[in-house]
PDB file of C-alpha atoms in Angstrom:
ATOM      1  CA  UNK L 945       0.000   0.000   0.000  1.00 40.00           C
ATOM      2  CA  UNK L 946       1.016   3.559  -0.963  1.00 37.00           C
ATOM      3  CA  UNK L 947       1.776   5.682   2.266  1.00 43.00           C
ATOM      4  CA  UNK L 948       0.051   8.998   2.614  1.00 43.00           C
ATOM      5  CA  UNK L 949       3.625  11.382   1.669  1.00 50.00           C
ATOM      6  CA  UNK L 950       4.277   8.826  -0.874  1.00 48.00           C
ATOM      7  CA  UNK L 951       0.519   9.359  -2.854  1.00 42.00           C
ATOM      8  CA  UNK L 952       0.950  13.103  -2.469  1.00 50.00           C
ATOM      9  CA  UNK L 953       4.116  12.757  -4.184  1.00 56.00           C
ATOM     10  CA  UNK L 954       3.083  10.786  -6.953  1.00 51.00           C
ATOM     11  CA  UNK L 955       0.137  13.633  -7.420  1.00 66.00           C
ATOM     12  CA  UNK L 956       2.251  16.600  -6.982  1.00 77.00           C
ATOM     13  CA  UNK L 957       2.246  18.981 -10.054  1.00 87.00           C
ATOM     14  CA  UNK L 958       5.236  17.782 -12.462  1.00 92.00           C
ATOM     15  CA  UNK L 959       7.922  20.375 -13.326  1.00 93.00           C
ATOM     16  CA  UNK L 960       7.707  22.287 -16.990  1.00 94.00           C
ATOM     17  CA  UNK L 961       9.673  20.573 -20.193  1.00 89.00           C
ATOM     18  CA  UNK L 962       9.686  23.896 -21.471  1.00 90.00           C
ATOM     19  CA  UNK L 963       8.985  27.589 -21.664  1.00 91.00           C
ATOM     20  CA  UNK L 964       5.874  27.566 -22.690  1.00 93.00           C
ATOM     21  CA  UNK L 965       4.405  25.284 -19.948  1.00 95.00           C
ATOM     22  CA  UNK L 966       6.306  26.650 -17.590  1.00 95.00           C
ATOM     23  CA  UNK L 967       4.207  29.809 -18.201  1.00 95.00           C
ATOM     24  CA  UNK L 968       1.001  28.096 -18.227  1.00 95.00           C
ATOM     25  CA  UNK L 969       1.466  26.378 -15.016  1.00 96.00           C
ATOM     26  CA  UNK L 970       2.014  29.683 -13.574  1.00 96.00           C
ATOM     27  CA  UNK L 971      -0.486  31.236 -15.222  1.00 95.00           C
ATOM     28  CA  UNK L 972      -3.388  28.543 -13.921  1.00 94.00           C
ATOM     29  CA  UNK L 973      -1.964  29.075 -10.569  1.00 95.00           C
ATOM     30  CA  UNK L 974      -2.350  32.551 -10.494  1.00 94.00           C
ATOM     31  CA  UNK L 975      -5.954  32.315 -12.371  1.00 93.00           C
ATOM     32  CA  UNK L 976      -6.743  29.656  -9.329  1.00 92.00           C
ATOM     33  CA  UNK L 977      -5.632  31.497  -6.488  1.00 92.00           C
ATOM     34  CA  UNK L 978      -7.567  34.593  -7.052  1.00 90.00           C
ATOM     35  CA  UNK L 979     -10.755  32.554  -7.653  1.00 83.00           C
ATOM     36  CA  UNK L 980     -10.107  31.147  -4.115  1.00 69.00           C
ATOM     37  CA  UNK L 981      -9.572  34.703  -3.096  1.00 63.00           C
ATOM     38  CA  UNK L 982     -12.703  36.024  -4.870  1.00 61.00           C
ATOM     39  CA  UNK L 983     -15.218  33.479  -3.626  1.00 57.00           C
ATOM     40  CA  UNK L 984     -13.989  33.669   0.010  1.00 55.00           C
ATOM     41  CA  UNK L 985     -14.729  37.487  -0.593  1.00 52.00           C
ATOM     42  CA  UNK L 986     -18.164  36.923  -1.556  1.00 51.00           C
ATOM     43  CA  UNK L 987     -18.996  35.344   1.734  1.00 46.00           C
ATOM     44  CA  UNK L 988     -17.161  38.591   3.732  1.00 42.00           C
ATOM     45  CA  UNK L 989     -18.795  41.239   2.027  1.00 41.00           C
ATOM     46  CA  UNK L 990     -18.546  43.167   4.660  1.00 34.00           C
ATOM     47  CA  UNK L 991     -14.442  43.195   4.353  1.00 33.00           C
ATOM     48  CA  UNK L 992     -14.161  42.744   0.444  1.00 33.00           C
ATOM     49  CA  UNK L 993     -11.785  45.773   0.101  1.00 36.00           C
ATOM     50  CA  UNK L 994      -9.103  44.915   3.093  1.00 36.00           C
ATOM     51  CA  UNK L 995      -9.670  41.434   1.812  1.00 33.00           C
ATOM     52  CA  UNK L 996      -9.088  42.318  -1.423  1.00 36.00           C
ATOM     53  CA  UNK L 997      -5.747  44.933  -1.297  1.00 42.00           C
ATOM     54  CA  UNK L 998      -4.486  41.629   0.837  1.00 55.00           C
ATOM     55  CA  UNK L 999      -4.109  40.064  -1.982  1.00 88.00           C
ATOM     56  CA  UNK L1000      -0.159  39.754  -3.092  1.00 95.00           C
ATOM     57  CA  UNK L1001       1.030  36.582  -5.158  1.00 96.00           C
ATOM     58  CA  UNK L1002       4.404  36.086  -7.108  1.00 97.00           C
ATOM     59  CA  UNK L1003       5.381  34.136 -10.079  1.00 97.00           C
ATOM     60  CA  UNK L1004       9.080  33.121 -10.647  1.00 96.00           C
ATOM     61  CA  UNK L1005       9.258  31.638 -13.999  1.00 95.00           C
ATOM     62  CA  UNK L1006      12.448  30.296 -16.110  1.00 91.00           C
ATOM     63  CA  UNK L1007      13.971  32.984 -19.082  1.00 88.00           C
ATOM     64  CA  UNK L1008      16.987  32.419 -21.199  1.00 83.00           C
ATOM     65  CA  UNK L1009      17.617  35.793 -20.897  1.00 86.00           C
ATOM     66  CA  UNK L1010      16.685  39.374 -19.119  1.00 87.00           C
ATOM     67  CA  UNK L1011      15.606  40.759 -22.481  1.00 95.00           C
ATOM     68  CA  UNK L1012      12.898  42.905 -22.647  1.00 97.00           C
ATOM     69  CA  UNK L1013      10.838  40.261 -25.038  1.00 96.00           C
ATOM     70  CA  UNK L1014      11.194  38.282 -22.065  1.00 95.00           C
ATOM     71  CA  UNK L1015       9.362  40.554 -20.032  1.00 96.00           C
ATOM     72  CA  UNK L1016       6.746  41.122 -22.015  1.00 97.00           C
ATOM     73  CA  UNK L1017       6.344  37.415 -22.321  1.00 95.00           C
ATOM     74  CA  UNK L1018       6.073  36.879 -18.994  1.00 95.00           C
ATOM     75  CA  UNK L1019       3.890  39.774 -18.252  1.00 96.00           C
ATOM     76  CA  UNK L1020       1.263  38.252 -21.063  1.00 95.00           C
ATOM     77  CA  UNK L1021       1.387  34.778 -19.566  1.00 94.00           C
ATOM     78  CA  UNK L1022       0.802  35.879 -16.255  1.00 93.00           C
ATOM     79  CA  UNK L1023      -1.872  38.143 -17.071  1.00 93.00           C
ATOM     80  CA  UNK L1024      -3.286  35.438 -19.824  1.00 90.00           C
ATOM     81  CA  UNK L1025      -6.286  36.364 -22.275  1.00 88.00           C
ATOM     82  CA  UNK L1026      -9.020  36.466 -19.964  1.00 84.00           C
ATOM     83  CA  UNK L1027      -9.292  39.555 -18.074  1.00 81.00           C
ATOM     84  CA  UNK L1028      -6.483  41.092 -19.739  1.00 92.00           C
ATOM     85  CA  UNK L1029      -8.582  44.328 -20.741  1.00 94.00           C
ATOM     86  CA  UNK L1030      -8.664  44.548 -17.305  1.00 95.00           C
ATOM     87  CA  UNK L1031      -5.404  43.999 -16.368  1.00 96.00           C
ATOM     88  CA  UNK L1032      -2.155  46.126 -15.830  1.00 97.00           C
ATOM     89  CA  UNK L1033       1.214  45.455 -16.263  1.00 98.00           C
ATOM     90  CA  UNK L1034       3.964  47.914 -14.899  1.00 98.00           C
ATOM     91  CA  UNK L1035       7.168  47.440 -16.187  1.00 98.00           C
ATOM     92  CA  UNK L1036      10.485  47.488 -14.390  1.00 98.00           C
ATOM     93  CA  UNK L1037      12.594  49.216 -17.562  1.00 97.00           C
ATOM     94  CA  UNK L1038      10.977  51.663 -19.822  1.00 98.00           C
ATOM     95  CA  UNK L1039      12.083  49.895 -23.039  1.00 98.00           C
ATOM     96  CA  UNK L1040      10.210  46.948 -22.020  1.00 98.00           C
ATOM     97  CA  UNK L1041       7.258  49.067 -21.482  1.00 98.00           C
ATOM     98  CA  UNK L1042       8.047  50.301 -24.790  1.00 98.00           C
ATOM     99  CA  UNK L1043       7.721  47.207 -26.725  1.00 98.00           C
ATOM    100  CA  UNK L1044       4.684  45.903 -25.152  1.00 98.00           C
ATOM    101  CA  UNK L1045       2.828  48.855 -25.717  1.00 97.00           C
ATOM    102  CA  UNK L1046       4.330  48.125 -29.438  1.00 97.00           C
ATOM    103  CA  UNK L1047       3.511  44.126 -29.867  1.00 95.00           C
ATOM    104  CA  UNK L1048       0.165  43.400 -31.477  1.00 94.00           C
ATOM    105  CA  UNK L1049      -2.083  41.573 -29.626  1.00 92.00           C
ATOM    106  CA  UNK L1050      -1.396  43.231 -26.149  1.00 95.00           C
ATOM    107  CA  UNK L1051      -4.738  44.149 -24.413  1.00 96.00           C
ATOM    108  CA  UNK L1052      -3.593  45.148 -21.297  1.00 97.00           C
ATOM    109  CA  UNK L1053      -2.544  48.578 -19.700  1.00 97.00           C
ATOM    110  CA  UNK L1054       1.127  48.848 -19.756  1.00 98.00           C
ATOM    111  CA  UNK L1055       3.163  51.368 -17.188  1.00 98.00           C
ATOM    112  CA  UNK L1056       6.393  51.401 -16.853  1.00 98.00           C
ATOM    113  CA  UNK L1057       7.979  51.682 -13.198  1.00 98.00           C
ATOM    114  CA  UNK L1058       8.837  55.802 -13.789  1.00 97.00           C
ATOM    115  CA  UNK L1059       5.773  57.008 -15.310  1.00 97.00           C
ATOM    116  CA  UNK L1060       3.219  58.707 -13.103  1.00 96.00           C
ATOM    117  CA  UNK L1061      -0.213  56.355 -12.852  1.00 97.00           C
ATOM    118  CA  UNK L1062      -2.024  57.613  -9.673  1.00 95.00           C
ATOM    119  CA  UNK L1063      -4.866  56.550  -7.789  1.00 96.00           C
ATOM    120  CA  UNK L1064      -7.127  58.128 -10.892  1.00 95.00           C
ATOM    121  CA  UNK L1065      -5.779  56.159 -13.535  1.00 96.00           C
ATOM    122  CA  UNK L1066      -5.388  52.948 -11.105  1.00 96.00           C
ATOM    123  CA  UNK L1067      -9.120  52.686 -10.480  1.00 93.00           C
ATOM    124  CA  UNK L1068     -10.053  52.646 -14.368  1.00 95.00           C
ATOM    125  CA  UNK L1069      -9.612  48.821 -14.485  1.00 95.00           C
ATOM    126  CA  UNK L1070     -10.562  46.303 -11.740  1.00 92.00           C
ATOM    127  CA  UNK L1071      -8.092  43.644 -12.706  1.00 94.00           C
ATOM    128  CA  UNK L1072      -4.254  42.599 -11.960  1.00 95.00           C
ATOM    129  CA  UNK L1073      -1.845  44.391 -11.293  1.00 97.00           C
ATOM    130  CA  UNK L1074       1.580  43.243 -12.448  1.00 97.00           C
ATOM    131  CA  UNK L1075       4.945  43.833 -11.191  1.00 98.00           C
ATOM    132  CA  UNK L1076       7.262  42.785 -13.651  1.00 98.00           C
ATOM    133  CA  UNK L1077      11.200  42.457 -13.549  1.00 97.00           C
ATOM    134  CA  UNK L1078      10.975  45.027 -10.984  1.00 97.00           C
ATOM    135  CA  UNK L1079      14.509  45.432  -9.579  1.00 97.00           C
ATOM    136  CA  UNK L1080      14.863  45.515  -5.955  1.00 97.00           C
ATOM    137  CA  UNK L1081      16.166  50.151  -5.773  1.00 98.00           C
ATOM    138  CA  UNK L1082      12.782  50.407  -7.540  1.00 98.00           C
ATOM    139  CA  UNK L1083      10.438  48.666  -4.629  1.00 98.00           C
ATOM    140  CA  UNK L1084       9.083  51.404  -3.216  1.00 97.00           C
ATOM    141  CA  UNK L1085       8.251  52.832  -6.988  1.00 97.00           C
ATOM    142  CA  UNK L1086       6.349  49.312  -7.079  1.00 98.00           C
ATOM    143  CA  UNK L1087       4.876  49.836  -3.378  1.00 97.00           C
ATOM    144  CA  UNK L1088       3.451  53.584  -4.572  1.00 96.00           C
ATOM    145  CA  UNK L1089       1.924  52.029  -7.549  1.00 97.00           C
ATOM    146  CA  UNK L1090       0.465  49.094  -5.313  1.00 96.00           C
ATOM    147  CA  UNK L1091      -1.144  51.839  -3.553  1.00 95.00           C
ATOM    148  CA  UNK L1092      -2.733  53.253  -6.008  1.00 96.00           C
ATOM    149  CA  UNK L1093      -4.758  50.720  -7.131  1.00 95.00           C
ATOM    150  CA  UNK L1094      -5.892  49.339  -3.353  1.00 91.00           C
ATOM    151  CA  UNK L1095      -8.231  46.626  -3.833  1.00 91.00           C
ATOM    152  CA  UNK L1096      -6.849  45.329  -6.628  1.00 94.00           C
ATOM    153  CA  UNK L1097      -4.890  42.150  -6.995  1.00 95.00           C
ATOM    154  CA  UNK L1098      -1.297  42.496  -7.232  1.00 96.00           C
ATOM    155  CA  UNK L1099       0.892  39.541  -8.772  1.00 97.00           C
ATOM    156  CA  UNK L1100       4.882  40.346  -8.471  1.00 97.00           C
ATOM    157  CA  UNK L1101       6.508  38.579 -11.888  1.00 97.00           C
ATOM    158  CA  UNK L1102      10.385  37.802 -11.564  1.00 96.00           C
ATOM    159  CA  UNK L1103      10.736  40.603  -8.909  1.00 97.00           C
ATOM    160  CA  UNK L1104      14.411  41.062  -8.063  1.00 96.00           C
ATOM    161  CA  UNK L1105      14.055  42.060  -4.495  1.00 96.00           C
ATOM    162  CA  UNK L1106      14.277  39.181  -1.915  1.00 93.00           C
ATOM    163  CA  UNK L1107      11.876  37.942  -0.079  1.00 94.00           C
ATOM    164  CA  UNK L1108      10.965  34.141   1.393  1.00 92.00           C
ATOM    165  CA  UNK L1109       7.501  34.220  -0.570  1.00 91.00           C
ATOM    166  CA  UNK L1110       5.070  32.993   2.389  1.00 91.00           C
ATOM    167  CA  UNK L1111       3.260  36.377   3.041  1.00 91.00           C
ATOM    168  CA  UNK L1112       5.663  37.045   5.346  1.00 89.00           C
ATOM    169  CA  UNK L1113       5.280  34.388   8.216  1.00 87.00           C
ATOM    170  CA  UNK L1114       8.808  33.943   8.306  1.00 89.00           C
ATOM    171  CA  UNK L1115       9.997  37.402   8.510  1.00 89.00           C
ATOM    172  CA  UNK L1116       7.440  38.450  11.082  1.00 89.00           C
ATOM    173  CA  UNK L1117       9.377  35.629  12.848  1.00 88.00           C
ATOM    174  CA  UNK L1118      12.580  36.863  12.291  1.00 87.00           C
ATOM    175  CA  UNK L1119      12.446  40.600  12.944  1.00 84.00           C
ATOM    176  CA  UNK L1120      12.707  42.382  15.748  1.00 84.00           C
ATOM    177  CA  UNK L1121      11.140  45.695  15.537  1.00 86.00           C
ATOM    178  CA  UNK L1122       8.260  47.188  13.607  1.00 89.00           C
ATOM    179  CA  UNK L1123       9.073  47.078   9.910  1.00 89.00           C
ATOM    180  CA  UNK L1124       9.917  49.593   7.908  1.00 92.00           C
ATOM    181  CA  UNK L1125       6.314  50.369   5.087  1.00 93.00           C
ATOM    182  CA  UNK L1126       8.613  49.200   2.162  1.00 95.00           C
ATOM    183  CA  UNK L1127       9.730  46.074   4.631  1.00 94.00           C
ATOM    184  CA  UNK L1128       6.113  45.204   5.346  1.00 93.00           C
ATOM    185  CA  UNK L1129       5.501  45.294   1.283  1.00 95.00           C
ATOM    186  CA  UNK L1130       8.503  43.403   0.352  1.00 95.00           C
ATOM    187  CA  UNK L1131       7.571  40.450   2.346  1.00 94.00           C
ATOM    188  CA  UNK L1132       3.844  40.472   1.514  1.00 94.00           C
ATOM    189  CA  UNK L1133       4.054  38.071  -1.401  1.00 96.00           C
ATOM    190  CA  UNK L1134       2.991  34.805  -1.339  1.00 95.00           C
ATOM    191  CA  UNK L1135       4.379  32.547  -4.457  1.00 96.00           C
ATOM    192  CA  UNK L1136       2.255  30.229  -6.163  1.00 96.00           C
ATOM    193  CA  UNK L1137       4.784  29.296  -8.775  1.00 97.00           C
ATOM    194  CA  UNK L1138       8.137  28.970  -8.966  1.00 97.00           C
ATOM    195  CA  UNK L1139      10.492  26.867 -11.024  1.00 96.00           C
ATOM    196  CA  UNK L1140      14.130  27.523 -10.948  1.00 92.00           C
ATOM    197  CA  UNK L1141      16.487  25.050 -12.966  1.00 90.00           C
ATOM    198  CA  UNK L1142      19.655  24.333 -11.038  1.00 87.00           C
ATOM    199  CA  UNK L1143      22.926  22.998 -13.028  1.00 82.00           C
ATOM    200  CA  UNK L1144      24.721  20.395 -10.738  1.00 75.00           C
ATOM    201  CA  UNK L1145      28.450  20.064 -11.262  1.00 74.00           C
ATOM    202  CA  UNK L1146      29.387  16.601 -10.197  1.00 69.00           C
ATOM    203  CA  UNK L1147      32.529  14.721 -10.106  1.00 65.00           C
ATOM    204  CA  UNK L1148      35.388  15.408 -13.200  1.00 65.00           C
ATOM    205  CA  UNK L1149      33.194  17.694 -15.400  1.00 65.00           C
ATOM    206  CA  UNK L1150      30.271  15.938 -15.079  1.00 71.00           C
ATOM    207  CA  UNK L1151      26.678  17.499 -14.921  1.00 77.00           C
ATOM    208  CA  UNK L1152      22.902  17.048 -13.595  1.00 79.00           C
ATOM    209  CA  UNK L1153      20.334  19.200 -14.287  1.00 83.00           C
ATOM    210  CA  UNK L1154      18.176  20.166 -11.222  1.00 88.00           C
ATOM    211  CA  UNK L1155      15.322  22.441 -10.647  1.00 92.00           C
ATOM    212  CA  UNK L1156      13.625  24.157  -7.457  1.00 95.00           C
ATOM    213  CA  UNK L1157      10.208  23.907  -7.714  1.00 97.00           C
ATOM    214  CA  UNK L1158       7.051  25.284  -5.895  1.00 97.00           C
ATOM    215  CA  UNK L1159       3.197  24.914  -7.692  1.00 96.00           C
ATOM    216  CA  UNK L1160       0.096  25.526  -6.060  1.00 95.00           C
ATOM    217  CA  UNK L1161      -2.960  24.130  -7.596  1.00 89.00           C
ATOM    218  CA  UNK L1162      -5.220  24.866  -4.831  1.00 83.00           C
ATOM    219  CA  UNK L1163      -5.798  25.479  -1.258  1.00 83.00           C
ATOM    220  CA  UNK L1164      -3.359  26.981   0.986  1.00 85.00           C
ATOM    221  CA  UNK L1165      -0.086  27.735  -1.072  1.00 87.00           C
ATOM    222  CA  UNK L1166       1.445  27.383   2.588  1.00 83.00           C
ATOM    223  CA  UNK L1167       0.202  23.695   1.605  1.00 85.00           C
ATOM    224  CA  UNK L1168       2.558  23.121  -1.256  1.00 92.00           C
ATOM    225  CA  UNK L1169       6.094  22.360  -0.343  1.00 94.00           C
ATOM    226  CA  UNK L1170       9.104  23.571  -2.372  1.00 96.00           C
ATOM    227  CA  UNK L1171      10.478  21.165  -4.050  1.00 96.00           C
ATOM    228  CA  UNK L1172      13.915  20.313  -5.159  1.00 95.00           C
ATOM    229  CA  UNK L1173      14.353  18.179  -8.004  1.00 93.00           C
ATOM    230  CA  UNK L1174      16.939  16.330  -9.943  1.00 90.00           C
ATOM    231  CA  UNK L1175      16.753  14.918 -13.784  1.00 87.00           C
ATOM    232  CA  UNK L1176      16.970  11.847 -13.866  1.00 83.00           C
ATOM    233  CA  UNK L1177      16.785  10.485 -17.818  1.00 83.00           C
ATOM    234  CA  UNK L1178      13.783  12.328 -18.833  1.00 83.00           C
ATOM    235  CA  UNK L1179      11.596  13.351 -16.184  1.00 86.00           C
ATOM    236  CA  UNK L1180      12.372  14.918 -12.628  1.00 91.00           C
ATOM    237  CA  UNK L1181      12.894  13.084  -8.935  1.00 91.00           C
ATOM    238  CA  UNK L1182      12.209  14.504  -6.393  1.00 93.00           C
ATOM    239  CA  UNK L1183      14.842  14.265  -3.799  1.00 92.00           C
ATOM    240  CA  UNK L1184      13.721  16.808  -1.231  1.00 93.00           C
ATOM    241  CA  UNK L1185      10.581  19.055   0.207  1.00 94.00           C
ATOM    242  CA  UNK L1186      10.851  21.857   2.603  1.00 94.00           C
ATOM    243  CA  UNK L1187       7.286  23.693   3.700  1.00 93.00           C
ATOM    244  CA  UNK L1188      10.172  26.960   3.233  1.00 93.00           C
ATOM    245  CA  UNK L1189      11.915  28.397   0.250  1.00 94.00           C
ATOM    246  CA  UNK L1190      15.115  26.316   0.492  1.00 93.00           C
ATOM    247  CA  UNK L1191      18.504  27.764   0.580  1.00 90.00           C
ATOM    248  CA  UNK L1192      21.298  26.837  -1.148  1.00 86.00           C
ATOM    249  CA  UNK L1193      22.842  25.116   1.446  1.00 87.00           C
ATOM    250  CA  UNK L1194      19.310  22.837   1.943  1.00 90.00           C
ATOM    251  CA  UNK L1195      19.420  22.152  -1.862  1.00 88.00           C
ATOM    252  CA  UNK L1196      23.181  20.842  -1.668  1.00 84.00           C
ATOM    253  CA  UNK L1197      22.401  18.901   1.690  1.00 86.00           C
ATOM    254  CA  UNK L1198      19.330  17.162  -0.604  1.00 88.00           C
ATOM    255  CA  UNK L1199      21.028  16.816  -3.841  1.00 82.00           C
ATOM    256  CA  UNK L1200      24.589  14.921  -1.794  1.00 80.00           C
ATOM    257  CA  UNK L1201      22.214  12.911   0.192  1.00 82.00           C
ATOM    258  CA  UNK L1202      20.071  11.721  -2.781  1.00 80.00           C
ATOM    259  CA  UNK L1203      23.667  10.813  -4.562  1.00 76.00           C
ATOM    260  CA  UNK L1204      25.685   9.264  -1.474  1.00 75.00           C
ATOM    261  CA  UNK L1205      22.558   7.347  -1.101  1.00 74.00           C
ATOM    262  CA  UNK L1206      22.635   6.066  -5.134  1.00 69.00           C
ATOM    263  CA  UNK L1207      26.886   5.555  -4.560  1.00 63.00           C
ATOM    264  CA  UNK L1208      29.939   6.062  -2.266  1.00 56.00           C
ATOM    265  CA  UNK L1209      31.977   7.453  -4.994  1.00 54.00           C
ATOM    266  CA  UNK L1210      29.784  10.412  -5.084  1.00 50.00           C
ATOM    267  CA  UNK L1211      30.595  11.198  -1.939  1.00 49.00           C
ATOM    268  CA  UNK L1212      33.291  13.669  -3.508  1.00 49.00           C
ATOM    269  CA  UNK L1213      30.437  15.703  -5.305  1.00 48.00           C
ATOM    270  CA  UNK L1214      30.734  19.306  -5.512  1.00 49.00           C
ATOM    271  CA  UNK L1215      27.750  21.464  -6.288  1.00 47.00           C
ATOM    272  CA  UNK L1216      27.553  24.813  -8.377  1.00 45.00           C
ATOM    273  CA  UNK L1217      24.497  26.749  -9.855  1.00 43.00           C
ATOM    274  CA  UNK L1218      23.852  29.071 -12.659  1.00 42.00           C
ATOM    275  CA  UNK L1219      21.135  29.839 -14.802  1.00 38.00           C
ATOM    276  CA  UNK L1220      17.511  32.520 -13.409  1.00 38.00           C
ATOM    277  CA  UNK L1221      19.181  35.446 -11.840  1.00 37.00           C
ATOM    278  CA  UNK L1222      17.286  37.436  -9.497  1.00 37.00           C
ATOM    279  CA  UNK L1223      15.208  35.013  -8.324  1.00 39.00           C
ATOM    280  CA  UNK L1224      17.110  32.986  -5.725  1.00 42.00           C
ATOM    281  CA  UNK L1225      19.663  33.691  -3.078  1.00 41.00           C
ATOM    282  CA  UNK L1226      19.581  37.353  -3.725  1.00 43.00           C
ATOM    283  CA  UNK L1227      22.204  39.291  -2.385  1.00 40.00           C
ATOM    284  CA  UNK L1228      20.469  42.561  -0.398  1.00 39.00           C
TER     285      UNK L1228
END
């Protein structure tokens, strides 16, 4: 018989083989988090608006590169088709701004980080609000803006500033103090999606891919551990689950357990990783 941990693992949410689904994963995890949020509203009426400005999630997808294309890619899949009318995107570079407002197809409001888009402007739409590739000297630009349109949704996309992406549990934990406004605001996101490929330097020049991974499909996201992953062949293992964002000293305690475990000789493994900047291990 399959133990409890063992059946959730075989019906956890499989990491991405590409871009493309990465995107979508995120983008369905988004879209079902905010129904969650919207039907619990409809039984507090009384509280919809606090309820409602509460309501901070972050994506952290894969990109090849910190183009602006990427951006706008990102910002599109996040935002997806439906409800995109609605929907604004504020960009952390102008240029990137710049081309969405250029690329057919694009339905949503685009702002980038600079420009002026107060209270006024922010209540014209209902929809999400999205941070994208906001570096982390900009936050309180992306804080104002959050202001502005209180009540709405606000989804942080590949957000360089760091942050342990439960809501803030942990940091409310760690601090002493009040926080600083901008503190409070850094630390209010709560990811739903996050995949981060890792490359694993093992023995004489070989390599293993690898990949952090965190996807809520429902419920709690507090419910859906990070995951770190290694490729094995053609699909991912996992070979360990923290209920926190792991560090990189928990993903190299996982990754030489899972391979001591497989063989001695790999006891000599050394571990290196490259690949998504600004979305792990972030230097303040």
């Amino acid at each position: 018989t399959m133990t409890a941990a063992a059946a959730a693992k075989e019906d956890a949410p499989v990491p991405p083989t590409g871009q493309a689904e990465a995107f979508e994963q995120a983008r369905v995890a988004v879209a079902r988090a905010l129904d969650k949020k919207s039907k619990k509203q409809g039984k507090r009426k009384s509280s919809v608006k606090s309820f409602a400005s509460a309501t901070r999630l972050c994506v952290e997808l894969p990109v090849a590169d910190d183009s602006d294309g990427a951006l706008v890619a990102m910002a599109s899949a996040t935002v997806g088709r439906e409800g995109a009318t609605e929907a604004t995107c504020i960009f952390g570079r102008a240029s990137a701004a710049a081309l969405a407002r250029a690329t057919p197809g694009v339905e949503y409001e685009v702002v980038s980080i600079d420009e002026a888009w107060p209270p006024a402007m922010a209540c014209e739409r209902d929809g999400i609000i999205a941070l994208v590739g906001v570096a982390a000297e900009d936050a309180d630009k992306a804080a104002r803006k959050s202001r502005a349109g209180e009540g709405r949704p606000i989804v942080a996309v590949n957000v360089e500033w760091e942050h342990d992406g439960d809501g803030g549990v942990n940091f409310d934990q760690m601090r002493t103090g009040e926080p600083t406004e901008l503190e409070a605001f850094t630390n209010s996101f709560v990811v739903v999606y996050s995949f981060l490929p890792l490359s694993i330097q093992i023995g004489w020049g070989g390599n293993l891919e690898g990949a952090v991974f965190k996807c809520v499909r429902g419920g709690a996201p507090a419910g859906s551990p990070w995951r770190i992953m290694v490729k094995e062949g053609a699909k991912f293992d996992q070979v360990g689950a923290m209920q926190r964002r792991p560090q990189q000293s928990d993903i190299e305690a996982a990754l030489y357990n899972s391979m001591a475990a497989k063989s001695p000789v790999n006891k000599g493994v050394g571990f290196f990783r490259e690949g998504v900047q600004g979305l792990f291990n972030k230097k303040k």
